[in-house]
Coordinates of C-alpha atoms in Angstrom, one line a residue:
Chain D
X1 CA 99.7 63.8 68.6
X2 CA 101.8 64.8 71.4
X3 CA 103.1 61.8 73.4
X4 CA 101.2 61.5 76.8
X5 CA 100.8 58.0 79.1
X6 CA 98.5 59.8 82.1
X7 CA 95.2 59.3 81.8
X8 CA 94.7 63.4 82.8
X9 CA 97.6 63.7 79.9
X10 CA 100.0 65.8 82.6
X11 CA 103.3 64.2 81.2
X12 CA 102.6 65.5 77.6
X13 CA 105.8 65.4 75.8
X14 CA 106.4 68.0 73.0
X15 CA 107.8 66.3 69.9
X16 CA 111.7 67.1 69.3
X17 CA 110.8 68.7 66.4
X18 CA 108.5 71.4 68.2
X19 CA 110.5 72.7 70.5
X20 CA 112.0 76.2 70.9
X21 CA 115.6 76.2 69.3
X22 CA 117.7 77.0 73.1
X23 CA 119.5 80.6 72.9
X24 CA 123.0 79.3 73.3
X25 CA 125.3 81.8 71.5
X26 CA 125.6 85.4 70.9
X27 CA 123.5 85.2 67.7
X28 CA 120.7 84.0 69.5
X29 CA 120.9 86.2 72.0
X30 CA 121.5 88.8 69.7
X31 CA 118.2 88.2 68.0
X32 CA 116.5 87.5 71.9
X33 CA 117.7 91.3 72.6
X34 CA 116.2 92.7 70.0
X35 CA 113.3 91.0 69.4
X36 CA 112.0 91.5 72.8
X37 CA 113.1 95.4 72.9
X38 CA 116.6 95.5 75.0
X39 CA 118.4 96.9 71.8
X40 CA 117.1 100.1 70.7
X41 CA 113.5 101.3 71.7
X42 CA 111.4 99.5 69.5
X43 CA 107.4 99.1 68.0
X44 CA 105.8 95.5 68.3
X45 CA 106.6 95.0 64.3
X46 CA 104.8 93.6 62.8
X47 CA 106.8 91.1 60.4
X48 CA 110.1 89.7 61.6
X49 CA 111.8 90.9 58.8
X50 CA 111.3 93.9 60.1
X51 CA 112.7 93.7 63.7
X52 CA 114.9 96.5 64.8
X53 CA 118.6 96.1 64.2
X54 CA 120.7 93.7 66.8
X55 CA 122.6 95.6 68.9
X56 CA 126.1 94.7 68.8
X57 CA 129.5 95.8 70.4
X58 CA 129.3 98.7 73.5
X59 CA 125.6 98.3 72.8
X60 CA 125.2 94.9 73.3
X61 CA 127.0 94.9 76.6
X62 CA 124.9 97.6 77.2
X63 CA 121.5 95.5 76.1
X64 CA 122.8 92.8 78.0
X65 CA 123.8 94.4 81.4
X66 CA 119.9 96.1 81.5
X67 CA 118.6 92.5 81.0
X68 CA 121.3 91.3 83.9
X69 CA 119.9 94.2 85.9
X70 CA 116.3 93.7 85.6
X71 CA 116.7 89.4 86.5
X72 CA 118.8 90.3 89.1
X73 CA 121.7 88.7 87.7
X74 CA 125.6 90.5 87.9
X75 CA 125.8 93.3 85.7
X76 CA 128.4 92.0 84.0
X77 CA 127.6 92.9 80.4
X78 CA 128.6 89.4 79.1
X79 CA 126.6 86.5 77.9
X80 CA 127.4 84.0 80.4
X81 CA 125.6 80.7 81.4
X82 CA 123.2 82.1 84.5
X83 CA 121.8 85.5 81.3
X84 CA 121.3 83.1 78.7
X85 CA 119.7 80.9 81.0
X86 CA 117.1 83.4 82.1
X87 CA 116.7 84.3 78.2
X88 CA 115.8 80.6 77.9
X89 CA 112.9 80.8 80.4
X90 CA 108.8 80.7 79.3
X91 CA 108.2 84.0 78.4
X92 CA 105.1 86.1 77.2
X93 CA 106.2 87.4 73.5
X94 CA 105.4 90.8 73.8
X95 CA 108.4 93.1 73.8
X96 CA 109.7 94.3 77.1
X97 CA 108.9 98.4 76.1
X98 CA 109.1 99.5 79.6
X99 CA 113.1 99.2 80.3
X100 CA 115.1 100.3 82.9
X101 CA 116.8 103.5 82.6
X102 CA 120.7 102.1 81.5
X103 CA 122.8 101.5 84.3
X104 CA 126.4 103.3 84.2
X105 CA 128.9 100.4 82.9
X106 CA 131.7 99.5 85.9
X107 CA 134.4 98.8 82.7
X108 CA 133.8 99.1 79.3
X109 CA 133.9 95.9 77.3
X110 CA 134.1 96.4 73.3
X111 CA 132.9 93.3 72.9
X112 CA 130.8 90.4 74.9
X113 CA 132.5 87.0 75.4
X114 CA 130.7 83.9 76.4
X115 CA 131.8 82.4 79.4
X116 CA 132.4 78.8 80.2
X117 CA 133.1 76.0 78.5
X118 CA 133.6 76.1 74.9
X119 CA 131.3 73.5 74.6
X120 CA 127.8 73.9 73.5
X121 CA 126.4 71.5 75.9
X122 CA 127.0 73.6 78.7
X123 CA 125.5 76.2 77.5
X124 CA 122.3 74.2 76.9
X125 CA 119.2 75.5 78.9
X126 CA 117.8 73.2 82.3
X127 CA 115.0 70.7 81.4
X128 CA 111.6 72.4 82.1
Chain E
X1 CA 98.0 92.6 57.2
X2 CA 94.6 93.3 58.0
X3 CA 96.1 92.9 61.4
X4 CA 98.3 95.3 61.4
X5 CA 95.9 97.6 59.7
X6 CA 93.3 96.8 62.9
X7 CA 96.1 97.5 65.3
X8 CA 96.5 101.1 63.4
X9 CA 93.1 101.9 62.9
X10 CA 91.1 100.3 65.7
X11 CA 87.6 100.3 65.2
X12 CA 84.8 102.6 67.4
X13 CA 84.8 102.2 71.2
X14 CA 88.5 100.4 70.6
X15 CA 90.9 103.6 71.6
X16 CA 91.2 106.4 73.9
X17 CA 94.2 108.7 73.9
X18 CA 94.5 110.0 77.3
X19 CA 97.5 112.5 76.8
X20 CA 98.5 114.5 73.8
X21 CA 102.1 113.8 74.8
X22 CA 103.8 111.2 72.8
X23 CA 103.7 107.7 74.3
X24 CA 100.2 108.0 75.6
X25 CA 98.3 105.2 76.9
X26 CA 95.6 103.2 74.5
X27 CA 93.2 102.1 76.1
X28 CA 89.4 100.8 75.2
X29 CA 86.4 103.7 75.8
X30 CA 83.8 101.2 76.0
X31 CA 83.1 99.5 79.5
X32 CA 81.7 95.8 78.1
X33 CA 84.0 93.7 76.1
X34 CA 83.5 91.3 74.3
X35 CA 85.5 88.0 73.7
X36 CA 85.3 84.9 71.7
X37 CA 87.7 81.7 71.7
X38 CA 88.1 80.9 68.3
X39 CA 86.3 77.8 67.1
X40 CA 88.8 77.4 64.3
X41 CA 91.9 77.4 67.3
X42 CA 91.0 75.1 70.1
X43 CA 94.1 73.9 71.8
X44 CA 94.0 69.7 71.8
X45 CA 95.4 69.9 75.0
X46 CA 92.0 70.5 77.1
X47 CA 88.7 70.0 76.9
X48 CA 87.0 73.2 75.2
X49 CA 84.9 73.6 78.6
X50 CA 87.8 73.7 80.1
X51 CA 89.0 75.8 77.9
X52 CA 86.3 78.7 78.2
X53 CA 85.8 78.5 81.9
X54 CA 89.5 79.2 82.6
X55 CA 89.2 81.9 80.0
X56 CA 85.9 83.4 81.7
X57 CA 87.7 83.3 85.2
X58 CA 90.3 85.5 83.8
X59 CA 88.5 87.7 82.5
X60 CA 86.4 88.2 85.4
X61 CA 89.4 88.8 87.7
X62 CA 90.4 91.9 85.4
X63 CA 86.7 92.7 85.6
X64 CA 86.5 92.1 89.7
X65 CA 89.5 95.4 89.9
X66 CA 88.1 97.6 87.1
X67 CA 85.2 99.4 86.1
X68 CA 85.3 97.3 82.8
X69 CA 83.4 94.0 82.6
X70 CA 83.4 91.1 79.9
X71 CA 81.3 88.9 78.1
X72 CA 81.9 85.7 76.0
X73 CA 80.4 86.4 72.9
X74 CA 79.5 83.4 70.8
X75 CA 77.5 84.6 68.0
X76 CA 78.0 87.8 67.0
X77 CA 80.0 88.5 63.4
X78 CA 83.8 87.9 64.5
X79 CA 84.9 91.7 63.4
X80 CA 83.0 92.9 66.4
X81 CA 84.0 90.9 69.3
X82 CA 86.6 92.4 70.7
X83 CA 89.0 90.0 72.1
X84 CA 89.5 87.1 69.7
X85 CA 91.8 84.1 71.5
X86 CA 93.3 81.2 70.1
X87 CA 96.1 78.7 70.4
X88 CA 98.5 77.6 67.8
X89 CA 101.7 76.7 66.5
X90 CA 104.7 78.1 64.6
X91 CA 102.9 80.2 62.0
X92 CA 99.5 80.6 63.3
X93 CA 96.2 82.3 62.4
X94 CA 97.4 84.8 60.2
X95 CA 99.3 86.2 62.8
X96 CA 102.9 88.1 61.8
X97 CA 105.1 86.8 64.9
X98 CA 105.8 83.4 64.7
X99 CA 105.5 81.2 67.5
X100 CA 109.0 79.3 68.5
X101 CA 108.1 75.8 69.4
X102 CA 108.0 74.2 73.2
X103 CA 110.0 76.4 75.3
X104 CA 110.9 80.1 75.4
X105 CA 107.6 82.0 74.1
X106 CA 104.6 81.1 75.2
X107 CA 101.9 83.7 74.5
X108 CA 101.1 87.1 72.6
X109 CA 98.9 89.5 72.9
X110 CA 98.0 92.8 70.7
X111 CA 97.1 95.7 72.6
X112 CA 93.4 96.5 72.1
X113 CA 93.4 93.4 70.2
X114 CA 93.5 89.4 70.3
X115 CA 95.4 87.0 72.3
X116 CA 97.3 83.7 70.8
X117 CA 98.5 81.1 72.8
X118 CA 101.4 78.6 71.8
X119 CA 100.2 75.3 71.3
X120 CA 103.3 73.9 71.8
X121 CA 103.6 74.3 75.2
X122 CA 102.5 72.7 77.6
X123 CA 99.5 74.4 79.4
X124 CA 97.6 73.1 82.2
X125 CA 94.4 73.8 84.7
X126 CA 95.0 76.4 87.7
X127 CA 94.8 72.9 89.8
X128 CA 97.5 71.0 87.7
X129 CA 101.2 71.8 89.5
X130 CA 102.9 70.8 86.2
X131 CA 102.9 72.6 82.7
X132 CA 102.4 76.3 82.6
X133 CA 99.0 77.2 84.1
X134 CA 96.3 78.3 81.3
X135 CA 94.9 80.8 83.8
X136 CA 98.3 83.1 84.6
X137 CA 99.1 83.6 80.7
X138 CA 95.7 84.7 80.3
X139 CA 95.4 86.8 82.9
X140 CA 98.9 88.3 82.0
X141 CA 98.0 88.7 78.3
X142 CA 94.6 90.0 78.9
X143 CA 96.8 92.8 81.0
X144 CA 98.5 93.3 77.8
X145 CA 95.3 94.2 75.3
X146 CA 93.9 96.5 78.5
X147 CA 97.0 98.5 77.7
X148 CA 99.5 97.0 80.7
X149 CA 103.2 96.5 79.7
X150 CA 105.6 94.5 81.6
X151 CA 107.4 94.9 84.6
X152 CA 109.8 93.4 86.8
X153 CA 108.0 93.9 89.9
X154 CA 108.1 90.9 92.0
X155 CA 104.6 89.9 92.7
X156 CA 103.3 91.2 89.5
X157 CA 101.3 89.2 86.8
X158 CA 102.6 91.8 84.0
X159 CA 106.4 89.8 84.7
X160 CA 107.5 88.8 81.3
X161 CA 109.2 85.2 82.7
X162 CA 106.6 82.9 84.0
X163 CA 106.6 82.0 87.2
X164 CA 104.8 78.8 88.8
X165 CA 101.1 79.9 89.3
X166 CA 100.6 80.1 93.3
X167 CA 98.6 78.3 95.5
X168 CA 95.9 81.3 95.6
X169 CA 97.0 83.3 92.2
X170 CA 95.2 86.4 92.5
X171 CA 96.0 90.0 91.3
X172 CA 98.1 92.2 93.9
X173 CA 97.7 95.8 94.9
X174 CA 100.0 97.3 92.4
X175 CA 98.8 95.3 89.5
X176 CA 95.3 97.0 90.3
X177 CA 96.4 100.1 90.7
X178 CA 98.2 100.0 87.5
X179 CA 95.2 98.9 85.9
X180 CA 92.8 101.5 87.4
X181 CA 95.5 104.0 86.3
X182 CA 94.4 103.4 82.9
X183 CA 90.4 102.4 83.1
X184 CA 89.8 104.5 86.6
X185 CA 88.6 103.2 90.1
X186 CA 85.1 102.2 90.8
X187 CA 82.3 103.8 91.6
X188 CA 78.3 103.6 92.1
X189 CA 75.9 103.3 94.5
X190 CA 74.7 100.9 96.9
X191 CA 71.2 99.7 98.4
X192 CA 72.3 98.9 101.6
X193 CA 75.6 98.3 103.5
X194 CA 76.0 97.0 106.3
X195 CA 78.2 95.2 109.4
X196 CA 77.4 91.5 110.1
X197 CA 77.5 90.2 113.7
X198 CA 79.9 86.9 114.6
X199 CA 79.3 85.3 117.8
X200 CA 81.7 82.8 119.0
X201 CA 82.5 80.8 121.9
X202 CA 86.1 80.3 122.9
X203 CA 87.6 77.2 124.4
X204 CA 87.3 79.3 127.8
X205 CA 83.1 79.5 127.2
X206 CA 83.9 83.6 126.6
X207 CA 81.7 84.7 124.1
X208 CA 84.1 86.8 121.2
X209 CA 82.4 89.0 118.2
X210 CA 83.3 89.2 115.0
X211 CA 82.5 91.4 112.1
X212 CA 82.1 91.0 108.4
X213 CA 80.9 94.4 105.9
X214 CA 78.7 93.4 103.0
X215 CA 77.7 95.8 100.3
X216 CA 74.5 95.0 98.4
X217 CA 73.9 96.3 94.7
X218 CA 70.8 95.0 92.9
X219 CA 71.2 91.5 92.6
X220 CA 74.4 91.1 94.2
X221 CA 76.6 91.5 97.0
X222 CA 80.1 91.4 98.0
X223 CA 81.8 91.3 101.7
X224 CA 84.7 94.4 102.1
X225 CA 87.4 92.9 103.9
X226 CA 88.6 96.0 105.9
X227 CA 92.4 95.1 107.0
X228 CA 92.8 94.4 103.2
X229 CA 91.2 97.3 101.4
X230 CA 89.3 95.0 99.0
X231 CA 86.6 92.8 98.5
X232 CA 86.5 89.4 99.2
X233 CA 88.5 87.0 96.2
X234 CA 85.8 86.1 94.1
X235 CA 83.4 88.8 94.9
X236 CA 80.3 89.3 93.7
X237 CA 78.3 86.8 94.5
X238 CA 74.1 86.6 94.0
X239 CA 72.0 87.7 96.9
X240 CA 70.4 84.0 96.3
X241 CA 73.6 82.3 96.8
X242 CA 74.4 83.9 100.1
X243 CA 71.6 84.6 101.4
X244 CA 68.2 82.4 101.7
X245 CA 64.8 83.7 101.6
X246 CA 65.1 87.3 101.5
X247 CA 64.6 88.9 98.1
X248 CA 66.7 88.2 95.5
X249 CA 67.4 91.8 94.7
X250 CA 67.0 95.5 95.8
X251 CA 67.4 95.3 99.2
X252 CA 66.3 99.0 100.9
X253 CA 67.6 98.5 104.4
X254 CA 69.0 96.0 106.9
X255 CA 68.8 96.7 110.4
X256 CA 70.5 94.3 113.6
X257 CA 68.6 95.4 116.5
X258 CA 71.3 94.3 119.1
X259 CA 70.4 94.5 122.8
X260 CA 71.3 92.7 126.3
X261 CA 67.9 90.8 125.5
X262 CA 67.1 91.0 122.0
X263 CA 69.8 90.1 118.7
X264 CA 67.2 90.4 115.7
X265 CA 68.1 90.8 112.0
X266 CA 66.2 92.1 109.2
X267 CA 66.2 93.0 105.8
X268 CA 63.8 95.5 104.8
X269 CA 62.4 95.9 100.5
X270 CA 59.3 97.4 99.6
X271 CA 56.7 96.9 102.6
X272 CA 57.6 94.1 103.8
X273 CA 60.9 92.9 106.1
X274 CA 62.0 89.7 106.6
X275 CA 64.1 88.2 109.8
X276 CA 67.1 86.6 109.3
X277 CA 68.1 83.6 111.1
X278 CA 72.2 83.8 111.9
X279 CA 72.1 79.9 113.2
X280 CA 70.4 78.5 110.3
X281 CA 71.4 81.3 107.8
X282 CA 68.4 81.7 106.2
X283 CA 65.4 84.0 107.0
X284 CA 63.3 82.9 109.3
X285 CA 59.3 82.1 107.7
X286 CA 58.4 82.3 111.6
X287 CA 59.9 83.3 114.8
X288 CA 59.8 82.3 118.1
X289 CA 56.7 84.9 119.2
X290 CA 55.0 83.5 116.5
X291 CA 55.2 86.0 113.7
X292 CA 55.4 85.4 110.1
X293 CA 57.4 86.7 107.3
X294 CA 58.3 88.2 105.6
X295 CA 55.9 91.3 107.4
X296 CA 54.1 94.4 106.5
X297 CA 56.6 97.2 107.7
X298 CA 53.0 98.7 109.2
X299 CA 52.7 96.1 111.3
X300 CA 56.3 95.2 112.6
X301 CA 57.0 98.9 112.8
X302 CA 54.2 101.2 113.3
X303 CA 54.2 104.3 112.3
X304 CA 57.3 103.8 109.9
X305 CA 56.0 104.5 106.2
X306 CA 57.3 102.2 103.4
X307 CA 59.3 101.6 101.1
X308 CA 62.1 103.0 102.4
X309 CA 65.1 104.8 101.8
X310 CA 67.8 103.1 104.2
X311 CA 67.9 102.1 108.5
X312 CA 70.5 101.5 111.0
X313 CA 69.9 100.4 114.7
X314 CA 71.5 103.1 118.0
X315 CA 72.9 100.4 120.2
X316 CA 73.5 103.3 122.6
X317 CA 69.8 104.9 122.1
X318 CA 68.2 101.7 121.5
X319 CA 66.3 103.2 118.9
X320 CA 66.0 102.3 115.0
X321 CA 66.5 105.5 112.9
X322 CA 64.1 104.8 109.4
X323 CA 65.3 107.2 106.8
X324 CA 62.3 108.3 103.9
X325 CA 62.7 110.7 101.4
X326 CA 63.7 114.1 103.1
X327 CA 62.6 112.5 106.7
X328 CA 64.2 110.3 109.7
X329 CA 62.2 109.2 112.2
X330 CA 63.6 107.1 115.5
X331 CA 62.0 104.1 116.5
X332 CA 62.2 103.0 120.4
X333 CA 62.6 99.3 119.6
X334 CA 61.8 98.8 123.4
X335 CA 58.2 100.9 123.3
X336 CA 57.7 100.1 120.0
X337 CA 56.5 103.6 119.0
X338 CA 58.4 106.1 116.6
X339 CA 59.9 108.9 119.3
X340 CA 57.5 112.0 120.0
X341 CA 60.0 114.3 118.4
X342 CA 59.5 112.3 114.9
X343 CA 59.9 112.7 112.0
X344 CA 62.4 115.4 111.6
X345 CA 63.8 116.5 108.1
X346 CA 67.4 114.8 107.8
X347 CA 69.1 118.3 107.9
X348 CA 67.4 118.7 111.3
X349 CA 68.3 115.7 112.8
X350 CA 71.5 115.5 111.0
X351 CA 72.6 118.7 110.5
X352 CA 75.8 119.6 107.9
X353 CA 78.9 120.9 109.4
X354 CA 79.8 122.5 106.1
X355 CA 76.4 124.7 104.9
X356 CA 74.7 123.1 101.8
X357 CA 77.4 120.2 101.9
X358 CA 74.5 117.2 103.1
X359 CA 72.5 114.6 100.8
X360 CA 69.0 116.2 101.6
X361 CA 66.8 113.2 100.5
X362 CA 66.7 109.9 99.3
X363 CA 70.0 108.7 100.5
X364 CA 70.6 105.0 99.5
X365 CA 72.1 103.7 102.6
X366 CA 73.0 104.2 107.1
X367 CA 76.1 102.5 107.4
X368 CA 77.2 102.1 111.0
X369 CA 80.8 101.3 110.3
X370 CA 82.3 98.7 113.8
X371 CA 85.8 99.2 112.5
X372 CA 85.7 103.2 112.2
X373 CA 83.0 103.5 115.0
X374 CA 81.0 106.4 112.9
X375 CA 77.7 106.3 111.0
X376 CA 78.1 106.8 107.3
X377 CA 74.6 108.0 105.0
X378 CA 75.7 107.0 101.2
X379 CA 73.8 108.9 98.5
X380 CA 75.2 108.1 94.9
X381 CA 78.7 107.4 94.9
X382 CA 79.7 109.9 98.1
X383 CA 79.2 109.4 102.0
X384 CA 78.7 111.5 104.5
X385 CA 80.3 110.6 108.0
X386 CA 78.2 111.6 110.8
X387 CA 80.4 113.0 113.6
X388 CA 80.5 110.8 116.5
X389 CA 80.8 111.4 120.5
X390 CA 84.6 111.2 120.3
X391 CA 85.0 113.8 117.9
X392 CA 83.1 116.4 119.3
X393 CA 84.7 115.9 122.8
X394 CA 87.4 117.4 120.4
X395 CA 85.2 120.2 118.9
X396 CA 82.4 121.1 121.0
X397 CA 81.1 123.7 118.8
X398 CA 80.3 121.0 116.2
X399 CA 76.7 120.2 115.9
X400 CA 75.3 116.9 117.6
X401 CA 75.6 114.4 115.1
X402 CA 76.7 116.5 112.4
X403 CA 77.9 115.4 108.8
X404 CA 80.8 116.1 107.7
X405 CA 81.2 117.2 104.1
X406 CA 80.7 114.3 101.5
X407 CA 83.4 112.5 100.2
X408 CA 83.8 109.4 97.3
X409 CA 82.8 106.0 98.5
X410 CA 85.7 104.8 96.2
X411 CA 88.0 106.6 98.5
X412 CA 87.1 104.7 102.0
X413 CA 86.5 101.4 100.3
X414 CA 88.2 100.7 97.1
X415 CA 87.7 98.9 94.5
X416 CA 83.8 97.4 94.9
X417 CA 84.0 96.5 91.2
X418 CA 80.5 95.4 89.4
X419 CA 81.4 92.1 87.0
X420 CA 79.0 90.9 84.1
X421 CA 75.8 89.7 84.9
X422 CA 76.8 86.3 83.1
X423 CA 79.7 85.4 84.8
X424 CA 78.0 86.3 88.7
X425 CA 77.4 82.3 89.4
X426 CA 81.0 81.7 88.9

């Protein structure tokens, strides 16, 4: 079972091994992008194999500063702690078809760079 | 794969295309749905009571903004119910996207199709303030099989990010009209409508009024709050919940005869009325004269034929105006006698400003509206607004209490929305 102590079982604890592996590096969020429909306009497929290609490069600044836009985060186009924090939040799992028009970039940026500490730990999502 | 295939090919009264264009909305063509919570896919985490109920309510707050209603369906063959739910983890139910574990995703829905919850989460009752509240995932997911997508508008339940469930979670404006985009607004007719009377005393001993508008509908009622544009949170109710002793359906007529000396109320079905007491809410088995009810209409009313069509009381005239078939006659509440002049054909006494534009007959309801300060005859879905003083000291050349042309009931009070007959004691 899932650990509880209340009587009304309100401080159920998921087991370690159930819970959601935290989006903490551009692979992850890689995969978050596209699986949710930031990357290219894409059908609710319907195997994961299947999901649309990740976007990477110019188009995964792009994917990133539309999902910056939308959470009202800076526009920055790079993964840093505050985006892949809202990608770590309870979320519904249908794909987000509806997107913002893409806004026009302020600089380009070949490629994405994770901000902060090199460490993995600080990249790690706040306790629900 | 068979879900894919169902999500393809969706069976009869699943899918409407409403534009030829690509992109066009799905939507279901039936108006009753039906849903089921899968016995094999009960979530540990409540009770299955609890469960259902919070399921039901969500359903029937789609249903309370929609011209769409729902019913739990517990025994019919599981390829027709219409909205399967279900919790489970990881892998689950046959169902291609894999659920992720606590955290992160919490819920999926197919469009048209069923709804899965992630049992790995934590979800909780509306009135629990930890977890992830049970009720807002539905209700969002539920958006998503109507055909809804998600948006980033602040306020909306179609957000993909969950936010804490509020205090008083309800659906806003925009998520109802996003909705009625899809399934249209609602429409029908009503038995009787009407404006009821609040006395109060201040703290200075002044005596203040209030209003409140009920719409009654065969069994059922709800109360339109006006500086809202919608019906009360909640609404319907049952006539027998809200209102004891009168009949428990088909109300023809209510009628407040409001005076310096006299503040009476009565409901009117059939041949017989019945007077409501305000104090005691409830009607009255026997007034203070010593009359019973509920009353033969003959005998409270004389000369007034029954059953009738709709009523409304003239403060100004003083005079109860009966409406029956293709006739209106005015009562003097203070001779009790119908006026000399009566009956008169309703296109006589009310005559149309626009020729030929004017119910005729049989209208269902005389609305006299406090808040607008007009009388409104409803026939079907349309009203009529009878012109009032004011608006011919504008326009002289406009008949005396003259109807202007008809226009949609929807349109003047939005979104009176009929919910299933099983879910009306909620």
């Amino acid at each position: 079972e899932m650990l509880f102590h209340s009587r009304d079982h309100s401080d159920l604890e998921p087991s370690p091994l159930h819970r959601a592996k935290p989006i903490a590096d551009l692979r992850a969020a890689q995969r978050f992008l596209s699986r949710y429909g930031w990357s290219v306009p894409s059908a609710w497929a319907p195997s994961p194999k299947q999901l649309p290609e990740a976007p990477v490069g110019t188009a995964l600044a792009e994917a990133v500063r539309r999902f910056q836009h939308v959470n009202a985060l800076p526009a920055s186009g790079e993964l840093d702690a505050a985006t892949l924090a809202a990608m770590n939040r309870p979320r519904c799992g249908v794909p987000d078809t509806r997107l913002p028009p893409p806004a026009a970039p302020s600089t380009l940026t070949p490629t994405p760079a994770l901000l902060g500490s090199s460490t993995p730990q600080s990249l790690q999502p706040k306790a629900r | 794969s068979k879900r894919f295939l169902q999500m393809l090919l969706p069976g009869p009264g699943r899918q409407r295309e409403d534009s030829p264009a690509g992109g066009a909305a799905r939507i279901f063509s039936k108006k009753t749905l039906s849903w089921r919570l899968l016995g094999e896919a009960y979530s540990s985490q409540l009770s299955v009571d609890e469960q259902r109920s919070v399921f039901r309510l969500a359903f029937r707050m789609w249903s309370e903004v929609t011209p769409l209603d729902f019913r739990e369906d517990l025994t019919s063959p599981g390829a027709t119910v219409d909205i399967k739910l279900g919790f489970g983890r990881g892998r689950h139910l046959g169902c291609p996207r894999v659920f992720d574990g606590s955290g992160q995703e919490f819920a999926h829905a197919w469009r048209l199709g069923d709804i899965h919850f992630d049992e790995d989460e934590h979800l909780t009752l509306p009135t629990s303030d930890r977890g992830i509240s049970l009720l807002k995932v539905a209700v969002h997911e539920i958006g998503h099989v109507l055909g809804l997508p998600h948006t980033y508008r602040t306020g909306s339940v179609m957000q993909p990010n969950y936010t804490p469930q509020e205090p008083a979670f309800e659906l806003d404006w925009s998520d109802r009209k996003a909705i009625q985009k899809l399934y249209g607004s609602c429409q029908g007719s009503f038995d009787t409508v009407f404006d009821w009377i609040h006395k109060e005393r201040t703290q200075y001993g002044e005596v203040r009024v209030r209003f409140s508008t009920y719409f009654f509908r065969k069994s059922w009622y709800w109360l339109y709050e006006n500086r809202n544009n919608r019906t009360r949170y909640g609404d319907p109710s049952r006539i027998q919940a809200g209102w004891r002793g009168i009949p428990a359906q088909g109300i023809d007529a209510f009628v407040h005869v409001w005076t310096w000396r006299r503040d009476e109320r009565y409901f009117f079905k059939g041949h017989r009325y019945w007077r409501y007491d305000s104090d005691q809410d409830q009607a009255l088995t026997q007034d203070q004269q010593g009359r019973s009810y509920p009353e033969l209409i003959s005998q409270g009313f004389p000369g007034i034929p029954s059953p009738l069509d709709a009523a409304y009381f003239d403060r100004r005239q003083q005079q109860i105006y009966f409406f029956k078939e293709a006739l209106v006659f005015a009562f003097d509440v203070n001779r009790n006698r119908v006026q000399s002049s009566y009956p008169m054909r309703m296109t006589e006494a009310f005559p149309a400003v626009v020729p030929h534009n004017h119910p005729v007959r049989a209208i269902d309801a005389a609305y006299y509206s406090y808040a607008q300060g007009s009388l409104f005859l409803f026939k079907g879905d349309a009203y009529w607004r009878v012109l009032n003083h004011r608006a011919r000291q504008d326009n002289a050349r406009l008949p005396a209490n003259g109807l202007l042309p008809k226009r949609p009931i929807s349109g003047a009070w939005p979104d009176i929305c009929d919910v299933h007959s099983s879910t009306l004691n909620m």
